[in-house]
Coordinates of C-alpha atoms in Angstrom, one line a residue:
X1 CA -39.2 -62.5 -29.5
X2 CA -43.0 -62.7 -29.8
X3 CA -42.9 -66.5 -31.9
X4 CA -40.0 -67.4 -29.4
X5 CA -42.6 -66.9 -26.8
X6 CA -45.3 -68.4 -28.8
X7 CA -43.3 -71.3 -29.1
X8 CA -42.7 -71.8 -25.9
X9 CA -46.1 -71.4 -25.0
X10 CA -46.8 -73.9 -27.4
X11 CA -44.5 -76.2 -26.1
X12 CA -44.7 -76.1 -22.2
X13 CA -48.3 -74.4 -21.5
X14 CA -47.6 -74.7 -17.8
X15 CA -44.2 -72.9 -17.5
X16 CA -44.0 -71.2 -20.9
X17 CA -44.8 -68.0 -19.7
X18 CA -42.1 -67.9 -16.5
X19 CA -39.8 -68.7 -19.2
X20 CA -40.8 -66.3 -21.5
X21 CA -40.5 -63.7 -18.2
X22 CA -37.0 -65.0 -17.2
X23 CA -35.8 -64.7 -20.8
X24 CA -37.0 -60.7 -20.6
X25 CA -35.7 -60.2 -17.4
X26 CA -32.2 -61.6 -18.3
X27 CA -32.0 -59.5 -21.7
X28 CA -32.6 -56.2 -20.0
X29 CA -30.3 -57.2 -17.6
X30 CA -27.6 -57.7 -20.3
X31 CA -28.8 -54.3 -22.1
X32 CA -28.1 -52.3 -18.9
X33 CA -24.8 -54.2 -18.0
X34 CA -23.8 -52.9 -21.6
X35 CA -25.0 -49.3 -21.5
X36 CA -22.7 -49.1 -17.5
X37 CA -19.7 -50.6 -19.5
X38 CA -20.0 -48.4 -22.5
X39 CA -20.4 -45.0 -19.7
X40 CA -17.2 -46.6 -17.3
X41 CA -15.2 -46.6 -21.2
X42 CA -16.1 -43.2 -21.6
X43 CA -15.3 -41.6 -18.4
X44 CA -11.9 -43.2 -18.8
X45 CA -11.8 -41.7 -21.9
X46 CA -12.7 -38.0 -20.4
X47 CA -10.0 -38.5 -17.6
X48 CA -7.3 -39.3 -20.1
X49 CA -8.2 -36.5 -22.5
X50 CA -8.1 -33.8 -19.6
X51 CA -5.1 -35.3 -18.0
X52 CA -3.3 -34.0 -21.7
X53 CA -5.3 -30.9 -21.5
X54 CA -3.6 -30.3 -18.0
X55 CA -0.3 -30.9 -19.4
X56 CA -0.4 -28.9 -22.8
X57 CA -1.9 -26.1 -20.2
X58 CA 1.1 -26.5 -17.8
X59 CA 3.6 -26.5 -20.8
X60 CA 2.1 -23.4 -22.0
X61 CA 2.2 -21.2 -19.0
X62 CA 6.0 -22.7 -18.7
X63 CA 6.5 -21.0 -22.4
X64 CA 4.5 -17.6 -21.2
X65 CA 6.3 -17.1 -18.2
X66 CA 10.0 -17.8 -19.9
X67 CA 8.8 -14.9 -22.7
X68 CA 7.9 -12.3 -20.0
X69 CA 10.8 -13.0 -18.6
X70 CA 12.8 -12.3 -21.7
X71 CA 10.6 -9.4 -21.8
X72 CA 11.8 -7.7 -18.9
X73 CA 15.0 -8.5 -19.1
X74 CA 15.4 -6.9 -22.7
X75 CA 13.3 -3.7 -21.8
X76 CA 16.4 -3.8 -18.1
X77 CA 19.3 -3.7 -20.4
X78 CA 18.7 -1.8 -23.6
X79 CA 20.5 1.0 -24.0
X80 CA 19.0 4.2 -23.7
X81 CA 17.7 5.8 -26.9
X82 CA 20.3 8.9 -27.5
X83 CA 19.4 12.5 -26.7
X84 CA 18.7 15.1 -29.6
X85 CA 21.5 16.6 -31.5
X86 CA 21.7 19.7 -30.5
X87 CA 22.6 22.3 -33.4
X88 CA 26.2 24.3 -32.7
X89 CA 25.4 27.8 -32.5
X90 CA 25.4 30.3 -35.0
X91 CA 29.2 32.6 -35.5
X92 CA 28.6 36.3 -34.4
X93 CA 28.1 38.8 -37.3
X94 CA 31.1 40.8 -38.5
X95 CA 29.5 44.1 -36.7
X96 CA 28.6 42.5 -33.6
X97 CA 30.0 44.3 -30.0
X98 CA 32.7 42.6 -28.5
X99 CA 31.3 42.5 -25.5
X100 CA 28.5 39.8 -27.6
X101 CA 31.4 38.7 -29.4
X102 CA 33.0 37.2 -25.8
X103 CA 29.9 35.7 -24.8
X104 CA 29.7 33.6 -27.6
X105 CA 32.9 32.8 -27.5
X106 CA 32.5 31.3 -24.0
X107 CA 30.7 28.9 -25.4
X108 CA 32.2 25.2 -25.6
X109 CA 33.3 24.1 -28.8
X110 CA 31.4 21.5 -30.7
X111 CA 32.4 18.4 -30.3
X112 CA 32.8 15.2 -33.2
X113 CA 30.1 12.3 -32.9
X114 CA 32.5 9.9 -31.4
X115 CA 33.2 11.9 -28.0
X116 CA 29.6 12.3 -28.0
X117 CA 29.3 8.4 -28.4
X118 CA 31.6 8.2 -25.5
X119 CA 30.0 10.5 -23.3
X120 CA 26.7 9.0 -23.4
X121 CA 28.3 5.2 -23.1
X122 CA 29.7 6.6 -19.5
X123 CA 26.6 8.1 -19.0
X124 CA 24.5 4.8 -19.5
X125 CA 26.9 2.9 -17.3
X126 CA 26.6 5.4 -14.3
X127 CA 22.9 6.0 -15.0
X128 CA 21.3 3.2 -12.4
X129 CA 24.1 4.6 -9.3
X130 CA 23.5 8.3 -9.8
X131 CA 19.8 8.0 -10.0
X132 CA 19.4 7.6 -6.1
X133 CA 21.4 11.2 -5.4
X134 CA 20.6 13.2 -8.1
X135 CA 17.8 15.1 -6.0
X136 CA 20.0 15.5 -2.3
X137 CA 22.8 17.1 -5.3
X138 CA 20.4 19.2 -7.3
X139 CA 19.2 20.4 -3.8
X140 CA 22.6 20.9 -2.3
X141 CA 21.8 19.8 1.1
X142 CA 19.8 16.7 3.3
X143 CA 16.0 16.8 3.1
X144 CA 14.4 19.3 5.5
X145 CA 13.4 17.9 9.1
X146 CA 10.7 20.4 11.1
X147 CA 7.9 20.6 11.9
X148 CA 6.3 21.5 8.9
X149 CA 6.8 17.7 8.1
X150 CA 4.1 16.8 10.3
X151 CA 0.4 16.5 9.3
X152 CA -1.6 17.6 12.6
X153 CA -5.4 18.4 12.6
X154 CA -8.1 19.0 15.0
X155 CA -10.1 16.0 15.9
X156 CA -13.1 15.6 18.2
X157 CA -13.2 12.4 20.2
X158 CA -16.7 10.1 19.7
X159 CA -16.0 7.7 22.2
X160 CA -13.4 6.4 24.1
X161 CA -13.1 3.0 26.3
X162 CA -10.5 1.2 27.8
X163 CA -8.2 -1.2 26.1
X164 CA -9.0 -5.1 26.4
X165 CA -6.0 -6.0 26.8
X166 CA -3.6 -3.0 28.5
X167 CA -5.1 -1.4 31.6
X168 CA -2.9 1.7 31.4
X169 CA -4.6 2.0 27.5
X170 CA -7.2 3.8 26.5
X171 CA -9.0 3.1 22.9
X172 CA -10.7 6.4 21.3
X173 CA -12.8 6.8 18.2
X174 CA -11.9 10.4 16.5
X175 CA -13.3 12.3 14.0
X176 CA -10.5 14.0 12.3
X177 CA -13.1 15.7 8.5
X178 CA -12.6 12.3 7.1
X179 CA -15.5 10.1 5.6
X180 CA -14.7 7.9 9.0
X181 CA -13.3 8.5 12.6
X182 CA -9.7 7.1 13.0
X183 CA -9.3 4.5 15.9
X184 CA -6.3 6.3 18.4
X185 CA -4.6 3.9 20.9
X186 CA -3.0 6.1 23.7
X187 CA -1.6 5.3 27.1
X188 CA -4.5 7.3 28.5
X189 CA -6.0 4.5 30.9
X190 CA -4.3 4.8 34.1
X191 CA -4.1 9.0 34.3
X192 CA -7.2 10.5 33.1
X193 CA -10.9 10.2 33.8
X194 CA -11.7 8.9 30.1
X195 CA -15.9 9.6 30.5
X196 CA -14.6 13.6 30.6
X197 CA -12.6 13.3 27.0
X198 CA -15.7 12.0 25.6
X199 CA -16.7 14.6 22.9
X200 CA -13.9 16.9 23.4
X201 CA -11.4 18.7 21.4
X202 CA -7.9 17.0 20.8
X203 CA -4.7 17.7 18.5
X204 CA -3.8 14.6 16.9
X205 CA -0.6 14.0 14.0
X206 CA -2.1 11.7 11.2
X207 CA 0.5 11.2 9.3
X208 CA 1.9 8.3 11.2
X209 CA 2.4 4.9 10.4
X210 CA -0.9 2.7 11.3
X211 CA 0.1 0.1 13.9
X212 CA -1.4 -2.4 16.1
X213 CA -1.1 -2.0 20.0
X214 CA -1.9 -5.0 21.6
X215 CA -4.4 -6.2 19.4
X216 CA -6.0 -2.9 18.0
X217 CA -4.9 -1.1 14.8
X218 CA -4.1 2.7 15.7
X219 CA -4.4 5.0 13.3
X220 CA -2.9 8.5 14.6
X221 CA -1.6 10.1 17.8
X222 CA -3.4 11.8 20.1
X223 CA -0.5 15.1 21.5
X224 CA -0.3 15.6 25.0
X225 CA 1.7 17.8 27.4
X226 CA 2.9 16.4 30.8
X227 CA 5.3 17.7 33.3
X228 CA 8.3 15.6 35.1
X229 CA 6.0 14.8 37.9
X230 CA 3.7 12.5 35.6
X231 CA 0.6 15.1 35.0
X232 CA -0.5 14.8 31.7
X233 CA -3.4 16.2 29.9
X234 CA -4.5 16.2 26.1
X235 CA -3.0 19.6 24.0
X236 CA -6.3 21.7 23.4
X237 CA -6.8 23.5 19.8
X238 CA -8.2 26.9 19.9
X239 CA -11.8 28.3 20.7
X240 CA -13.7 28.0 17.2
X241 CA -12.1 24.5 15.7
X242 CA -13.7 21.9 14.0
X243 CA -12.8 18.7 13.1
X244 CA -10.0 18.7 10.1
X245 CA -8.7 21.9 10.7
X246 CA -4.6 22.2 9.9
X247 CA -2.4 23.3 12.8
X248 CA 0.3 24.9 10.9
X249 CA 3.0 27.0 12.1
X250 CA 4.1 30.7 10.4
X251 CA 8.3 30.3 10.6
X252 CA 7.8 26.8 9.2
X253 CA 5.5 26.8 6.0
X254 CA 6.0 23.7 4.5
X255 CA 4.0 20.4 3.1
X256 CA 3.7 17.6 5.7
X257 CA 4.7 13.6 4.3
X258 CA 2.3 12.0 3.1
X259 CA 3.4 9.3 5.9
X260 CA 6.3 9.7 8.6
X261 CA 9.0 7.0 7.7
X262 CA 10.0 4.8 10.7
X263 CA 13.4 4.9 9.5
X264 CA 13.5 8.9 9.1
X265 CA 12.8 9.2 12.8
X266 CA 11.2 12.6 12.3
X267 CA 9.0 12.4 14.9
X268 CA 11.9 11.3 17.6
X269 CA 14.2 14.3 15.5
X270 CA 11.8 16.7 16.8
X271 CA 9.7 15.9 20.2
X272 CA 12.7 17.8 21.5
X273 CA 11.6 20.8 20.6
X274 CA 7.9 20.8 21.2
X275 CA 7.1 22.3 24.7
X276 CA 4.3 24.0 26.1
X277 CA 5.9 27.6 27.6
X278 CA 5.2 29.5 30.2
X279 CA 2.0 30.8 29.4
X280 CA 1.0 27.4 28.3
X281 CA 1.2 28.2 24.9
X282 CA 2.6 25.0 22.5
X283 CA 5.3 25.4 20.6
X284 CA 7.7 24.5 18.0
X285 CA 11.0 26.4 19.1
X286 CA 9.4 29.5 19.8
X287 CA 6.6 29.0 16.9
X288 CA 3.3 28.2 18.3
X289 CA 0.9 25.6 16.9
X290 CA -1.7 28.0 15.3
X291 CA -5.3 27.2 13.4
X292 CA -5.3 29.7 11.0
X293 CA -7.9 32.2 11.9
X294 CA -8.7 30.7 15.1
X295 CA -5.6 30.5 17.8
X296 CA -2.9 28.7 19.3
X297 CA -3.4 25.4 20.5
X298 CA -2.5 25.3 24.4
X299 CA -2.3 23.1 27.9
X300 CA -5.5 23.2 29.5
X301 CA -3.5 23.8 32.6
X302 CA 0.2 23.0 32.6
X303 CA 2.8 25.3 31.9
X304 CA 6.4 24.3 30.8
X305 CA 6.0 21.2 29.7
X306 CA 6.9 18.5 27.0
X307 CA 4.6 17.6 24.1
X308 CA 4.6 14.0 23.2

């Protein structure tokens, strides 16, 4: 390049060195036209090599999936692995009492390897419908519905303020001895003075279903007692409680669900029976609602009423 220049120099002094300049000017031109062409080849390159990545990928999760599927469907249908032989028992000794000797005889006789084959064929092919009421057989009758079923605690109310969007509900804030208070929608908002709930005492069932009342999640129920001409007033716990304490009930000492089915109805099964007596004592047929240690739970001021 340098004698091409020198050449040209040589040659035209005047424009030799515009030239020379152009020359330089059009050669890096070319160089960088190149290196763009040789970039735009690889990039197409790129995008074709991960367009086949995409579709070995795609072809592999198609094999994955179809071999789980077999999976499951093999572990589904294969036959239950057969139950320990079971050894026939031994004859009676020759001086043995009678009264042993009958007792052993009661006993069913062995039986060959081909009934036994039989039994646990039928026993595979009724296995899946039997499941369901082996427990309700076992226990000889439906499962239990009282009152034991129901998980209610003493809960002290943090805050309470009037629903957004329902001016008949209230919106409370409860501390029930969990790591959090629990958010209680009640239809509170039209009857009561809600500034005098404000860090009260209240009996509330938190095994319920969570459920969103016009726009807000509730998380338990607060119990109240009312009479048919519309007073209503929130079920008091005993002198003493604190928030988390069990209101159990002595005739009925089982363990609540872990969460009340909507389709069980146990809550509709047994509102009937929870009334607030004459002394304004509350009360599951005749059992009151007691916190062990402490007291009854009753109506601040009602007597016979209903609990809901």
């Amino acid at each position: 390049m340098l004698s091409l220049a020198a050449t040209l120099i040589k040659l035209d002094p005047e424009d030799g060195e515009q030239i020379v300049e152009y020359l330089k000017t059009q050669a890096l031109l070319m160089r960088e036209k190149a290196l763009l062409q040789a970039s735009v080849r690889d990039q197409k390159k790129l995008l074709v090599e991960n367009g086949k990545l995409k579709k070995d990928i795609e072809v592999l999760r198609t094999q994955l999936q179809e071999k789980q599927r077999r999976r499951t469907a093999k572990a589904l249908f294969a036959p239950a692995p057969p139950p320990p032989s079971v050894s026939p028992a031994p004859s009676p000794p020759a001086n043995q009492p009678d009264g042993a000797t009958a007792a052993v005889s009661t006993n069913p006789p062995p039986t060959s390897s081909h009934d036994r084959r039989e039994r646990q064929s039928r026993r595979r092919r009724g296995e899946r419908k039997a499941r369901p009421t082996s427990d309700s057989l076992s226990l000889g009758a439906e499962p239990r519905v009282d009152v034991s079923r129901l998980d209610l605690r003493v809960g002290r109310i943090l805050s309470v303020r009037r629903h957004p969007l329902a001016e008949m509900m209230s919106v409370q804030e409860v501390d029930v001895g969990e790591n959090a208070p629990r958010t209680v929608v009640s239809k509170l908002g039209g009857k009561t003075n809600l500034e005098e709930l404000q860090g009260g005492l209240a009996v509330l069932l938190c095994n319920v279903k969570a459920c969103k009342l016009r726009g807000v999640v509730s998380q338990a129920r607060l119990l109240c007692c009312s009479t048919p001409d519309d007073c209503t007033e929130l079920l008091a716990p005993p002198t003493g409680s604190t928030p988390g304490d069990r209101v159990t009930f002595l005739n009925y000492p089982g363990d609540p669900d872990r969460e009340l089915q909507s389709k069980d109805r146990v809550w509709e099964l047994l509102q009937p029976d929870l009334q607030v007596d004459s002394r304004g004592v509350a009360n599951y047929k005749g059992c009151g609602f007691e916190v062990k240690g402490k007291g009854l739970c009753r109506a601040p001021s009602l007597t016979n009423a209903v609990i809901r």
